[in-house]
Backbone as JSON, one array per atom type, in Angstrom:
{
  "sequence": "XXXXXXXXXXXXXXXXXXXXXXXXXXXXXXXXXXXXXXXXXXXXXXXXXXXXXXXXXXXXXXXXXXXXXXXXXXXXXXXXXXXXXXXXXXXXXXXXXXXXXXXXXXXXXXXXXXXXXXXXXXXXXXXXXXXXXXXXXXXXXXXXXXXXXXXXXXXXXXXXXXXXXXXXXXXXXXXXXXXXXXXXXXXXXXXXXXXXXXXXXXXXXXXXXXXXXXXXXXXXXXXXXXXXXXXXXXXXXXXXXXXXXXXXXXXXXXXXXXX",
  "N": [[0.77, -1.13, -0.01], [1.97, 1.2, 0.72], [3.74, 1.7, -1.09], [1.93, 2.21, -3.44], [1.02, 4.61, -2.79], [3.43, 6.16, -2.58], [4.05, 5.84, -5.52], [1.79, 7.21, -6.55], [2.3, 9.85, -5.58], [4.69, 10.48, -6.79], [3.73, 10.46, -9.48], [1.96, 12.57, -9.49], [3.65, 14.68, -9.0], [5.39, 14.64, -11.09], [3.38, 15.32, -13.19], [2.89, 17.96, -12.3], [5.12, 19.07, -12.61], [5.47, 19.2, -15.68], [3.22, 20.78, -16.22], [4.34, 23.23, -15.43], [6.35, 23.86, -17.34], [8.88, 25.84, -19.18], [9.69, 27.53, -21.99], [12.78, 28.66, -23.13], [15.1, 31.16, -24.55], [16.96, 32.71, -27.07], [16.85, 35.74, -29.29], [17.89, 36.63, -32.31], [19.03, 38.77, -35.05], [20.65, 38.36, -37.93], [23.92, 39.1, -36.71], [23.13, 40.27, -34.38], [21.64, 40.7, -31.38], [18.01, 40.9, -30.75], [15.85, 43.19, -29.27], [12.65, 43.73, -27.6], [10.88, 41.94, -29.13], [7.88, 40.44, -29.99], [6.69, 37.61, -28.25], [4.64, 34.91, -28.45], [2.35, 32.43, -27.14], [0.3, 30.71, -28.78], [-1.36, 28.66, -28.21], [-1.81, 28.59, -25.51], [-2.58, 30.89, -24.98], [-0.84, 33.15, -24.02], [1.94, 35.6, -23.58], [4.9, 37.27, -24.06], [7.79, 39.63, -24.31], [11.2, 40.33, -25.7], [14.0, 40.61, -23.9], [16.22, 43.55, -23.4], [18.59, 42.33, -24.21], [17.84, 40.56, -25.93], [16.74, 38.24, -24.98], [14.21, 35.71, -23.85], [11.63, 33.98, -22.03], [9.09, 31.73, -21.77], [5.95, 30.25, -20.79], [5.13, 26.93, -21.82], [4.21, 24.01, -23.58], [4.83, 20.7, -24.98], [4.08, 20.51, -28.49], [2.79, 22.87, -28.42], [2.0, 26.0, -30.09], [4.2, 28.57, -31.25], [4.66, 31.89, -31.62], [6.75, 34.52, -33.21], [7.35, 38.02, -33.51], [8.2, 41.15, -34.95], [8.74, 44.81, -35.6], [9.19, 45.32, -38.97], [10.43, 42.85, -39.21], [10.31, 39.39, -40.6], [7.61, 37.13, -39.71], [8.03, 34.46, -37.37], [7.12, 31.02, -36.85], [6.76, 28.51, -34.61], [6.51, 24.9, -33.72], [6.35, 23.55, -30.49], [9.13, 21.53, -29.54], [10.7, 18.73, -27.92], [13.45, 19.53, -27.33], [13.45, 22.23, -27.16], [12.13, 22.51, -24.64], [14.1, 21.88, -22.87], [16.76, 22.99, -23.06], [18.16, 26.11, -23.71], [17.34, 27.87, -26.86], [17.72, 29.21, -29.96], [16.36, 31.81, -31.98], [16.22, 33.11, -35.35], [15.61, 35.72, -36.79], [14.55, 37.48, -39.66], [15.07, 40.19, -41.87], [12.42, 42.25, -42.88], [12.17, 43.45, -46.01], [10.6, 44.51, -47.96], [8.54, 45.81, -46.51], [9.81, 47.42, -45.08], [10.84, 49.39, -46.93], [8.3, 50.15, -48.13], [7.2, 51.54, -46.03], [8.97, 53.73, -45.53], [8.77, 55.17, -47.91], [6.16, 55.94, -48.01], [5.7, 57.39, -45.54], [7.29, 59.87, -45.17], [7.97, 62.87, -43.89], [6.39, 65.97, -44.65], [7.27, 68.8, -46.49], [7.49, 71.99, -45.21], [5.35, 74.73, -46.27], [5.87, 77.96, -47.63], [4.94, 80.79, -45.98], [3.36, 83.56, -46.99], [1.88, 85.74, -45.86], [2.87, 85.87, -43.13], [5.37, 86.31, -43.63], [5.15, 88.75, -44.85], [4.14, 90.45, -42.86], [6.3, 90.58, -40.73], [8.41, 91.51, -42.37], [7.5, 94.12, -43.25], [7.04, 95.37, -40.66], [9.72, 95.56, -39.71], [10.61, 97.36, -41.61], [9.32, 99.68, -41.12], [10.3, 100.09, -38.43], [12.83, 100.75, -38.89], [12.73, 103.02, -40.27], [11.67, 104.81, -38.43], [13.85, 105.19, -36.81], [15.85, 105.82, -38.39], [15.58, 108.27, -39.97], [16.81, 110.05, -41.63], [18.29, 108.55, -43.58], [16.43, 107.96, -45.32], [15.83, 110.39, -46.71], [16.16, 111.87, -49.76], [19.31, 113.69, -50.81], [19.68, 117.16, -51.14], [16.99, 117.64, -52.15], [13.77, 118.77, -52.41], [11.32, 117.56, -53.12], [10.59, 115.19, -52.05], [10.22, 111.73, -50.93], [8.08, 109.09, -51.11], [8.66, 106.87, -49.05], [7.31, 104.7, -47.61], [5.36, 103.86, -49.51], [7.23, 102.81, -51.32], [8.02, 100.7, -49.75], [5.79, 99.09, -49.65], [5.41, 98.66, -52.48], [7.86, 96.85, -52.74], [7.06, 94.91, -51.11], [5.22, 93.86, -52.58], [6.3, 92.43, -54.34], [6.49, 89.67, -53.42], [4.0, 88.61, -53.36], [3.05, 87.25, -55.51], [2.83, 84.5, -55.74], [0.28, 82.46, -55.81], [0.18, 79.86, -54.99], [1.56, 79.28, -52.56], [0.71, 78.65, -49.79], [-0.62, 78.2, -46.41], [-0.07, 75.27, -44.72], [-1.5, 72.56, -43.1], [-0.56, 70.19, -40.99], [-1.09, 66.45, -40.72], [-2.07, 64.68, -37.85], [0.39, 62.44, -35.95], [0.55, 59.17, -36.59], [-0.22, 55.61, -35.2], [1.35, 54.02, -36.68], [3.55, 55.43, -37.7], [4.87, 56.08, -35.13], [5.81, 53.52, -34.6], [7.41, 52.8, -36.64], [9.25, 55.12, -36.25], [10.58, 54.57, -34.04], [11.81, 52.26, -34.47], [13.75, 52.67, -36.28], [14.99, 55.18, -36.02], [18.04, 56.79, -34.77], [18.32, 58.1, -32.45], [15.75, 58.36, -31.07], [14.76, 55.44, -30.16], [14.32, 52.01, -29.0], [15.83, 51.71, -26.71], [15.83, 54.25, -25.78], [13.09, 54.62, -25.01], [12.96, 52.83, -22.94], [15.16, 53.69, -20.86], [15.22, 56.54, -20.94], [12.58, 57.48, -20.79], [11.5, 55.79, -19.23], [9.56, 53.58, -19.66], [8.68, 50.4, -19.51], [9.47, 47.7, -21.64], [7.22, 45.77, -22.1], [5.03, 47.6, -22.49], [5.28, 49.2, -24.75], [4.24, 49.11, -27.16], [1.5, 49.74, -26.14], [2.28, 52.21, -25.45], [2.47, 53.54, -27.69], [0.03, 53.54, -28.9], [-1.24, 55.21, -27.16], [0.13, 57.66, -27.55], [-0.88, 58.07, -30.17], [-3.47, 58.6, -29.9], [-3.14, 61.08, -28.56], [-2.78, 62.93, -30.78], [-0.58, 64.32, -31.76], [1.06, 66.67, -33.83], [2.11, 66.24, -37.24], [4.38, 67.69, -38.17], [6.31, 67.64, -36.03], [7.9, 65.51, -36.52], [9.85, 66.24, -38.34], [13.53, 67.1, -38.66], [14.32, 69.48, -37.59], [12.65, 69.82, -35.57], [13.03, 68.09, -33.54], [13.7, 68.61, -30.72], [11.41, 69.76, -29.73], [9.72, 67.41, -30.16], [10.93, 65.54, -28.31], [10.55, 66.67, -25.82], [7.47, 66.67, -25.84], [7.26, 63.81, -25.67], [8.51, 63.29, -23.2], [6.35, 64.52, -21.65], [4.36, 63.16, -22.31], [5.05, 60.56, -21.55], [4.84, 60.81, -18.6], [2.41, 61.31, -18.17], [1.33, 58.94, -19.28], [2.3, 57.01, -17.44], [0.83, 57.82, -15.19], [-1.84, 57.36, -15.83], [-1.51, 54.55, -16.14], [-1.37, 53.79, -13.47], [-3.61, 54.57, -12.32], [-5.26, 52.94, -13.7], [-4.55, 50.36, -12.45], [-5.06, 50.93, -9.73], [-7.97, 51.03, -9.94], [-8.55, 48.18, -10.04], [-8.15, 47.03, -11.99], [-6.76, 44.95, -14.72], [-4.12, 44.79, -17.3], [-4.34, 42.91, -20.22], [-2.39, 40.13, -21.4], [0.42, 41.12, -23.63], [-0.61, 43.53, -23.86]],
  "CA": [[-0.08, -0.07, -0.09], [2.81, 2.38, 0.93], [4.42, 1.78, -2.57], [0.97, 2.92, -4.29], [1.12, 6.1, -2.32], [4.76, 6.97, -3.35], [3.93, 5.85, -6.9], [0.69, 8.4, -7.13], [2.88, 11.21, -5.43], [5.69, 10.79, -7.98], [3.05, 10.8, -10.73], [1.46, 13.87, -9.32], [4.96, 15.56, -9.15], [5.72, 14.8, -12.82], [2.35, 16.23, -13.8], [3.02, 19.21, -11.87], [6.42, 19.57, -13.45], [4.92, 19.41, -17.02], [2.36, 21.95, -16.25], [5.19, 24.27, -15.02], [7.59, 23.88, -18.09], [9.15, 26.78, -19.8], [10.73, 27.31, -23.17], [13.76, 29.87, -23.08], [16.01, 31.26, -25.66], [17.63, 34.05, -27.59], [16.46, 36.01, -30.67], [18.91, 37.3, -33.29], [18.92, 39.25, -36.43], [22.09, 38.47, -38.41], [24.78, 38.84, -35.49], [22.72, 41.16, -33.32], [20.31, 40.38, -30.57], [16.87, 41.79, -31.12], [14.88, 43.24, -28.12], [11.43, 44.13, -27.88], [10.29, 41.02, -29.77], [6.6, 39.97, -29.32], [6.58, 36.11, -28.4], [3.25, 34.66, -28.33], [2.11, 31.16, -27.14], [-1.17, 30.86, -29.24], [-2.05, 27.55, -27.65], [-2.09, 28.92, -23.88], [-2.97, 32.38, -24.63], [0.1, 33.69, -23.06], [2.86, 36.19, -24.37], [6.04, 38.14, -23.42], [8.66, 40.3, -25.2], [12.41, 39.95, -25.31], [14.62, 41.81, -23.16], [17.26, 44.2, -24.27], [19.68, 41.56, -24.7], [17.1, 39.63, -26.9], [16.21, 36.84, -24.17], [12.86, 35.32, -23.69], [11.12, 32.79, -21.52], [7.5, 31.67, -21.65], [5.37, 29.07, -20.35], [4.94, 26.13, -23.12], [4.46, 22.51, -23.51], [4.97, 19.93, -26.32], [2.99, 20.87, -29.56], [2.41, 24.56, -28.37], [2.17, 26.93, -31.35], [4.86, 29.9, -30.71], [4.83, 33.01, -32.9], [7.8, 35.73, -33.14], [7.21, 38.96, -34.65], [8.69, 42.56, -34.6], [8.32, 45.34, -36.93], [10.34, 45.12, -40.24], [10.83, 41.4, -39.61], [9.61, 38.35, -41.06], [7.18, 36.56, -38.56], [8.48, 33.03, -37.52], [6.22, 30.21, -36.35], [7.3, 26.93, -34.22], [5.67, 24.01, -32.97], [7.37, 23.17, -29.61], [9.82, 20.2, -29.56], [11.41, 18.39, -26.68], [14.76, 20.19, -27.06], [13.25, 23.51, -26.83], [11.9, 22.7, -23.31], [15.28, 21.23, -22.28], [17.74, 24.05, -23.1], [18.13, 27.49, -24.49], [17.49, 27.66, -28.14], [17.99, 30.49, -30.67], [15.38, 32.11, -33.06], [16.77, 33.74, -36.32], [14.76, 36.53, -37.56], [15.08, 37.98, -41.08], [14.54, 41.64, -42.0], [11.29, 42.31, -44.02], [12.89, 44.71, -46.89], [9.38, 45.12, -48.64], [7.56, 46.46, -45.54], [10.45, 48.63, -44.71], [10.78, 50.42, -48.18], [7.25, 50.77, -48.24], [6.88, 52.68, -45.13], [9.73, 54.97, -45.86], [8.28, 55.98, -49.04], [4.89, 56.68, -47.69], [5.58, 58.18, -44.42], [8.14, 60.62, -45.13], [7.29, 64.18, -43.54], [6.17, 66.89, -45.97], [8.12, 70.09, -46.45], [6.46, 73.2, -44.79], [5.09, 75.83, -47.18], [6.32, 79.37, -47.31], [3.66, 81.78, -45.61], [3.41, 84.84, -47.38], [1.22, 86.6, -44.89], [3.59, 85.92, -41.99], [6.6, 87.1, -44.1], [5.11, 90.38, -45.16], [4.04, 91.25, -41.58], [7.47, 90.87, -40.33], [9.14, 92.49, -43.29], [6.76, 95.53, -43.17], [7.25, 95.84, -39.19], [11.07, 95.91, -39.81], [11.02, 98.58, -42.55], [8.81, 100.83, -40.21], [11.03, 100.51, -37.45], [14.02, 101.23, -39.55], [12.49, 104.33, -40.8], [11.6, 105.52, -37.36], [15.27, 105.22, -36.16], [16.99, 106.37, -39.29], [14.73, 108.91, -40.98], [17.8, 110.78, -42.55], [18.64, 107.89, -44.48], [15.23, 107.72, -46.38], [15.62, 111.44, -47.61], [17.2, 112.05, -50.86], [19.87, 114.78, -50.73], [19.41, 118.14, -51.97], [15.76, 117.46, -52.76], [12.72, 119.25, -51.82], [10.19, 117.09, -53.52], [10.11, 114.25, -50.95], [10.02, 110.47, -51.77], [7.31, 108.32, -50.21], [9.57, 105.39, -48.89], [6.49, 103.48, -47.28], [4.99, 103.33, -50.51], [8.08, 102.12, -52.0], [8.21, 99.49, -49.29], [4.54, 98.45, -50.0], [5.73, 98.24, -53.73], [8.71, 96.11, -52.71], [6.41, 93.84, -50.47], [4.13, 93.19, -53.62], [7.0, 91.29, -55.16], [6.41, 88.28, -52.59], [2.61, 88.19, -53.48], [2.9, 86.67, -56.96], [2.62, 83.11, -55.98], [-0.86, 81.94, -55.03], [0.4, 78.48, -54.31], [2.24, 79.42, -51.43], [-0.41, 78.8, -48.67], [0.0, 77.43, -45.06], [-0.35, 73.9, -44.86], [-2.07, 71.91, -41.91], [0.12, 68.65, -40.87], [-1.97, 65.68, -40.07], [-1.48, 64.04, -36.75], [1.22, 61.27, -36.2], [-0.24, 57.78, -36.33], [0.46, 54.74, -34.35], [2.36, 53.17, -37.49], [4.67, 56.17, -37.78], [5.72, 55.83, -33.97], [6.39, 52.24, -34.72], [8.4, 53.23, -37.64], [10.34, 56.03, -35.8], [11.26, 53.87, -32.84], [12.53, 50.97, -35.02], [14.58, 53.2, -37.38], [15.81, 56.27, -35.67], [19.22, 56.58, -34.03], [18.13, 58.62, -31.06], [14.42, 57.67, -30.66], [14.78, 54.05, -30.26], [13.49, 51.07, -27.82], [16.43, 51.98, -25.47], [15.3, 55.6, -25.14], [11.64, 54.38, -24.26], [13.15, 52.04, -21.47], [16.03, 54.36, -20.08], [14.99, 57.8, -20.8], [11.09, 57.62, -20.53], [10.94, 54.66, -18.16], [8.66, 52.55, -20.37], [8.89, 48.9, -19.96], [9.11, 46.98, -22.96], [5.88, 45.24, -22.18], [4.07, 48.59, -22.53], [5.87, 49.87, -25.77], [3.03, 49.2, -28.24], [0.48, 50.55, -25.83], [2.44, 53.56, -25.31], [2.43, 54.02, -29.14], [-1.5, 53.87, -28.97], [-1.7, 56.5, -26.09], [0.5, 58.82, -28.38], [-1.65, 58.17, -31.15], [-4.67, 59.1, -29.19], [-3.14, 62.35, -28.27], [-2.87, 63.82, -31.89], [0.55, 65.17, -31.96], [1.13, 67.1, -35.33], [3.12, 65.63, -38.17], [5.55, 68.5, -38.19], [7.3, 67.24, -35.05], [8.8, 64.56, -37.19], [10.89, 67.03, -39.0], [14.67, 67.11, -37.77], [14.76, 70.71, -36.95], [11.64, 69.92, -34.41], [13.54, 67.06, -32.51], [13.86, 68.96, -29.23], [9.96, 69.84, -29.4], [9.35, 66.34, -29.93], [11.46, 65.16, -27.16], [9.58, 67.45, -24.54], [6.39, 66.09, -26.02], [7.44, 62.29, -25.19], [8.76, 63.21, -21.91], [5.1, 64.63, -21.03], [3.31, 62.0, -22.52], [5.5, 59.36, -20.7], [4.55, 61.06, -17.42], [0.92, 61.2, -18.22], [0.86, 57.51, -19.56], [2.37, 56.31, -16.33], [-0.29, 58.24, -14.25], [-3.06, 56.48, -16.33], [-1.35, 53.08, -15.88], [-1.49, 53.78, -12.11], [-5.14, 54.8, -11.92], [-5.78, 51.69, -14.1], [-4.19, 49.55, -11.55], [-5.82, 51.3, -8.49], [-9.3, 50.6, -10.1], [-8.72, 46.93, -9.89], [-8.15, 46.28, -13.5], [-5.41, 44.42, -15.19], [-4.09, 44.73, -18.79], [-4.19, 41.46, -20.85], [-1.1, 39.78, -21.89], [0.69, 41.46, -24.92], [-1.3, 44.68, -23.95]],
  "C": [[0.86, 1.32, -0.05], [3.43, 2.67, -0.45], [3.35, 2.54, -3.6], [1.19, 4.31, -4.01], [2.15, 6.74, -2.87], [4.46, 6.8, -4.79], [2.96, 6.95, -7.33], [1.42, 9.59, -6.67], [3.88, 11.41, -6.31], [4.95, 11.11, -9.32], [2.29, 12.26, -10.77], [2.57, 15.16, -9.61], [5.33, 15.66, -10.53], [4.81, 15.56, -13.54], [2.49, 17.67, -13.45], [4.1, 19.81, -12.64], [6.14, 19.93, -14.89], [4.19, 20.45, -17.27], [3.12, 23.35, -16.21], [6.36, 24.61, -16.19], [7.48, 25.3, -18.75], [9.79, 26.7, -21.11], [11.41, 28.7, -23.07], [14.63, 29.73, -24.17], [16.29, 32.78, -25.8], [17.3, 34.54, -29.03], [17.42, 36.91, -31.26], [18.31, 37.62, -34.65], [20.17, 39.34, -37.0], [22.99, 38.26, -37.03], [24.41, 39.71, -34.43], [21.54, 40.5, -32.6], [19.17, 41.33, -30.74], [16.04, 42.13, -29.85], [13.43, 43.87, -28.56], [10.29, 43.04, -28.88], [9.19, 40.4, -29.44], [6.72, 38.19, -29.44], [5.37, 35.67, -27.66], [3.06, 33.0, -28.11], [0.5, 30.92, -27.59], [-1.98, 29.6, -28.62], [-2.65, 27.89, -26.18], [-2.63, 30.31, -23.97], [-2.23, 33.19, -24.0], [1.24, 34.4, -23.97], [3.89, 36.85, -23.63], [6.88, 38.79, -24.52], [10.15, 40.05, -25.01], [13.02, 41.06, -24.62], [15.55, 42.58, -23.88], [18.21, 43.41, -24.69], [19.01, 40.34, -25.45], [16.66, 38.09, -26.23], [14.83, 36.83, -23.91], [12.66, 34.08, -22.92], [9.62, 32.95, -21.1], [6.92, 30.25, -21.39], [5.12, 28.25, -21.59], [5.11, 24.82, -22.78], [4.63, 22.02, -24.86], [3.8, 20.31, -27.12], [2.37, 22.12, -29.38], [2.85, 25.18, -29.67], [3.08, 28.29, -30.72], [5.05, 30.69, -31.91], [5.99, 34.01, -32.4], [7.44, 36.57, -34.18], [7.51, 40.35, -34.05], [8.54, 43.38, -35.75], [9.64, 45.31, -37.73], [11.0, 43.83, -40.09], [9.97, 40.43, -39.98], [9.03, 37.49, -39.88], [7.5, 34.97, -38.65], [7.45, 32.17, -36.55], [6.83, 28.88, -35.85], [6.19, 26.2, -33.59], [6.66, 23.54, -31.9], [7.76, 21.57, -29.59], [10.54, 20.03, -28.43], [12.59, 19.35, -26.49], [14.49, 21.63, -26.63], [12.6, 23.9, -25.39], [13.12, 22.2, -22.38], [16.42, 21.99, -22.24], [17.49, 25.3, -24.01], [18.47, 27.25, -25.69], [17.5, 29.12, -28.67], [16.95, 30.53, -32.02], [16.12, 33.09, -33.83], [15.74, 34.54, -36.89], [15.4, 37.23, -38.63], [14.3, 39.42, -41.3], [13.58, 41.76, -43.4], [11.56, 43.56, -45.02], [11.73, 45.36, -47.4], [8.76, 46.07, -47.74], [8.51, 47.75, -45.16], [10.42, 49.81, -45.84], [9.59, 51.09, -48.42], [6.67, 51.88, -47.25], [7.84, 53.9, -45.22], [9.53, 55.83, -46.96], [6.96, 56.76, -48.88], [4.88, 57.61, -46.56], [6.57, 59.49, -43.99], [7.47, 62.02, -44.91], [7.34, 65.19, -44.72], [7.06, 68.36, -45.62], [7.06, 71.31, -46.29], [6.57, 74.2, -45.97], [5.45, 76.9, -46.75], [4.76, 80.11, -46.92], [3.86, 82.98, -45.91], [2.89, 85.94, -46.34], [2.16, 86.93, -43.82], [4.87, 86.75, -42.4], [6.48, 88.54, -44.28], [4.9, 91.17, -43.72], [5.42, 91.42, -40.92], [8.23, 91.76, -41.08], [8.63, 93.98, -43.07], [7.04, 96.11, -41.76], [8.81, 96.3, -39.19], [11.32, 97.27, -40.46], [10.46, 99.79, -41.75], [9.67, 101.26, -39.29], [12.16, 101.16, -37.68], [13.87, 102.61, -39.88], [12.23, 105.56, -39.68], [13.0, 106.12, -36.74], [16.21, 105.95, -36.95], [16.23, 107.05, -40.56], [15.74, 109.71, -42.03], [18.39, 109.87, -43.75], [17.54, 107.59, -45.6], [15.03, 109.25, -47.01], [16.69, 111.79, -48.62], [17.95, 113.54, -50.71], [19.7, 115.97, -51.64], [18.21, 118.05, -52.78], [14.54, 117.93, -51.78], [11.36, 118.61, -52.27], [9.7, 115.88, -52.63], [9.85, 112.7, -51.87], [9.12, 109.7, -50.5], [7.88, 107.09, -50.11], [8.42, 104.37, -48.47], [5.67, 103.11, -48.43], [5.96, 102.44, -51.31], [8.26, 100.75, -51.28], [6.94, 98.74, -49.48], [4.8, 97.83, -51.44], [6.69, 96.94, -53.64], [7.91, 94.74, -51.98], [5.65, 93.08, -51.44], [4.84, 92.15, -54.26], [6.78, 89.77, -54.66], [5.02, 87.98, -52.67], [2.18, 87.52, -54.66], [2.66, 85.45, -57.05], [1.43, 82.85, -55.28], [-0.9, 80.64, -54.25], [0.94, 78.39, -52.97], [1.29, 79.63, -50.18], [-0.07, 77.93, -47.51], [-0.69, 76.15, -45.21], [-0.67, 73.22, -43.46], [-1.34, 70.48, -41.87], [-1.12, 67.74, -40.16], [-1.16, 64.97, -38.91], [-0.6, 62.55, -36.98], [0.63, 60.02, -35.9], [0.69, 56.77, -35.64], [1.61, 53.86, -35.33], [3.64, 53.93, -37.59], [5.43, 55.92, -36.45], [6.52, 54.62, -33.97], [7.77, 52.42, -35.58], [9.84, 54.02, -36.91], [11.26, 55.48, -34.73], [12.13, 52.55, -33.21], [13.67, 51.27, -36.02], [15.52, 54.27, -36.9], [16.77, 56.04, -34.64], [19.06, 57.08, -32.63], [16.89, 58.08, -30.39], [14.16, 56.36, -30.76], [14.2, 53.23, -28.99], [14.52, 51.49, -26.54], [16.1, 53.3, -24.72], [13.95, 55.44, -24.49], [11.99, 53.73, -22.98], [14.15, 52.99, -20.64], [15.62, 55.64, -19.87], [13.54, 58.2, -20.37], [10.63, 56.62, -19.69], [9.77, 53.89, -18.48], [9.0, 51.25, -20.4], [8.54, 48.23, -21.01], [7.76, 46.42, -23.15], [4.97, 46.13, -22.92], [4.32, 49.41, -23.94], [4.55, 50.21, -26.86], [1.69, 49.84, -27.6], [0.61, 51.92, -25.65], [2.17, 54.26, -26.73], [0.9, 54.57, -29.38], [-1.67, 54.88, -28.21], [-1.11, 57.59, -27.05], [-0.41, 59.0, -29.37], [-3.13, 59.04, -31.01], [-4.48, 60.75, -29.01], [-3.01, 63.34, -29.47], [-1.74, 64.69, -31.93], [0.47, 65.44, -33.61], [2.3, 66.58, -35.93], [4.31, 66.28, -38.13], [6.68, 68.34, -37.23], [8.22, 66.26, -35.61], [9.84, 64.95, -37.98], [12.3, 67.14, -38.04], [14.98, 68.32, -36.86], [13.64, 70.79, -35.77], [12.04, 68.83, -33.46], [13.56, 67.33, -31.11], [12.36, 69.35, -28.91], [9.34, 68.42, -29.14], [9.83, 65.45, -28.76], [10.74, 65.68, -25.95], [8.31, 67.02, -24.62], [6.59, 64.62, -25.55], [7.74, 62.32, -23.88], [7.22, 63.66, -21.19], [4.39, 63.62, -21.18], [3.53, 60.84, -21.69], [4.92, 59.64, -19.2], [3.26, 60.69, -17.25], [0.42, 59.62, -18.33], [1.22, 56.73, -18.35], [1.31, 56.57, -15.43], [-1.56, 57.36, -14.67], [-2.85, 55.01, -16.1], [-1.6, 52.83, -14.43], [-2.72, 53.61, -11.76], [-5.8, 53.62, -12.56], [-5.67, 50.34, -13.2], [-5.16, 49.77, -10.09], [-7.25, 50.81, -8.73], [-9.55, 49.01, -10.06], [-8.71, 46.23, -11.25], [-6.87, 45.87, -13.87], [-5.28, 44.37, -16.94], [-3.58, 43.23, -19.25], [-2.71, 41.31, -21.33], [-0.71, 40.34, -23.35], [0.02, 42.77, -25.04], [-2.09, 44.99, -25.45]]
}
């Protein structure tokens, strides 16, 4: 009888071990490790993301379906085999060149149009101020006829009003897709910036992009000369994003895996 109890306990222990199995590995693209890769167990409806070093660990059993996906990378699908539960294994992702080329062609920021009214106002103001300070420079020597230099100024300004196509342009808001492109291709605004500078865990990166999309930031912030303004916006959005996450947790709600 004692032997039967021992055998039953051993069977339960083995069953518990099988249920608690994990698969662990590293994700590479060429000779570089890839952070922020979404790893999904479709069979168990669980997910995680790779660390800054490209490591992952996720609950899995034999025959479970695993999917690895990342921006500008070809998606990889695996059916779990015994060796993937026994030791650390390697996933090799390949760059999706077609997707990268398409996004770069369609998402390029537009050049800001010349604003004639704004330029006219500034130029006219400068002329009037200069006339007040240096009236002697605007009087012709040895002449009593007088010259209306204000009229000359207006004639000069009229030279800039001959192009009706130069009208002020409104910029469309930055989209979720543009944020993903930016943080996947930019040298400064990258995944490390999100974690180290903004304090946003890799698990919440996609949710943060959706949050920024909802804030409707103007598209001209993507231009190189507006990088500092964009940095200020990201810092402010990161603070408010963290506040909203805290409120979400205080209300007893929990984000689903893979946000």
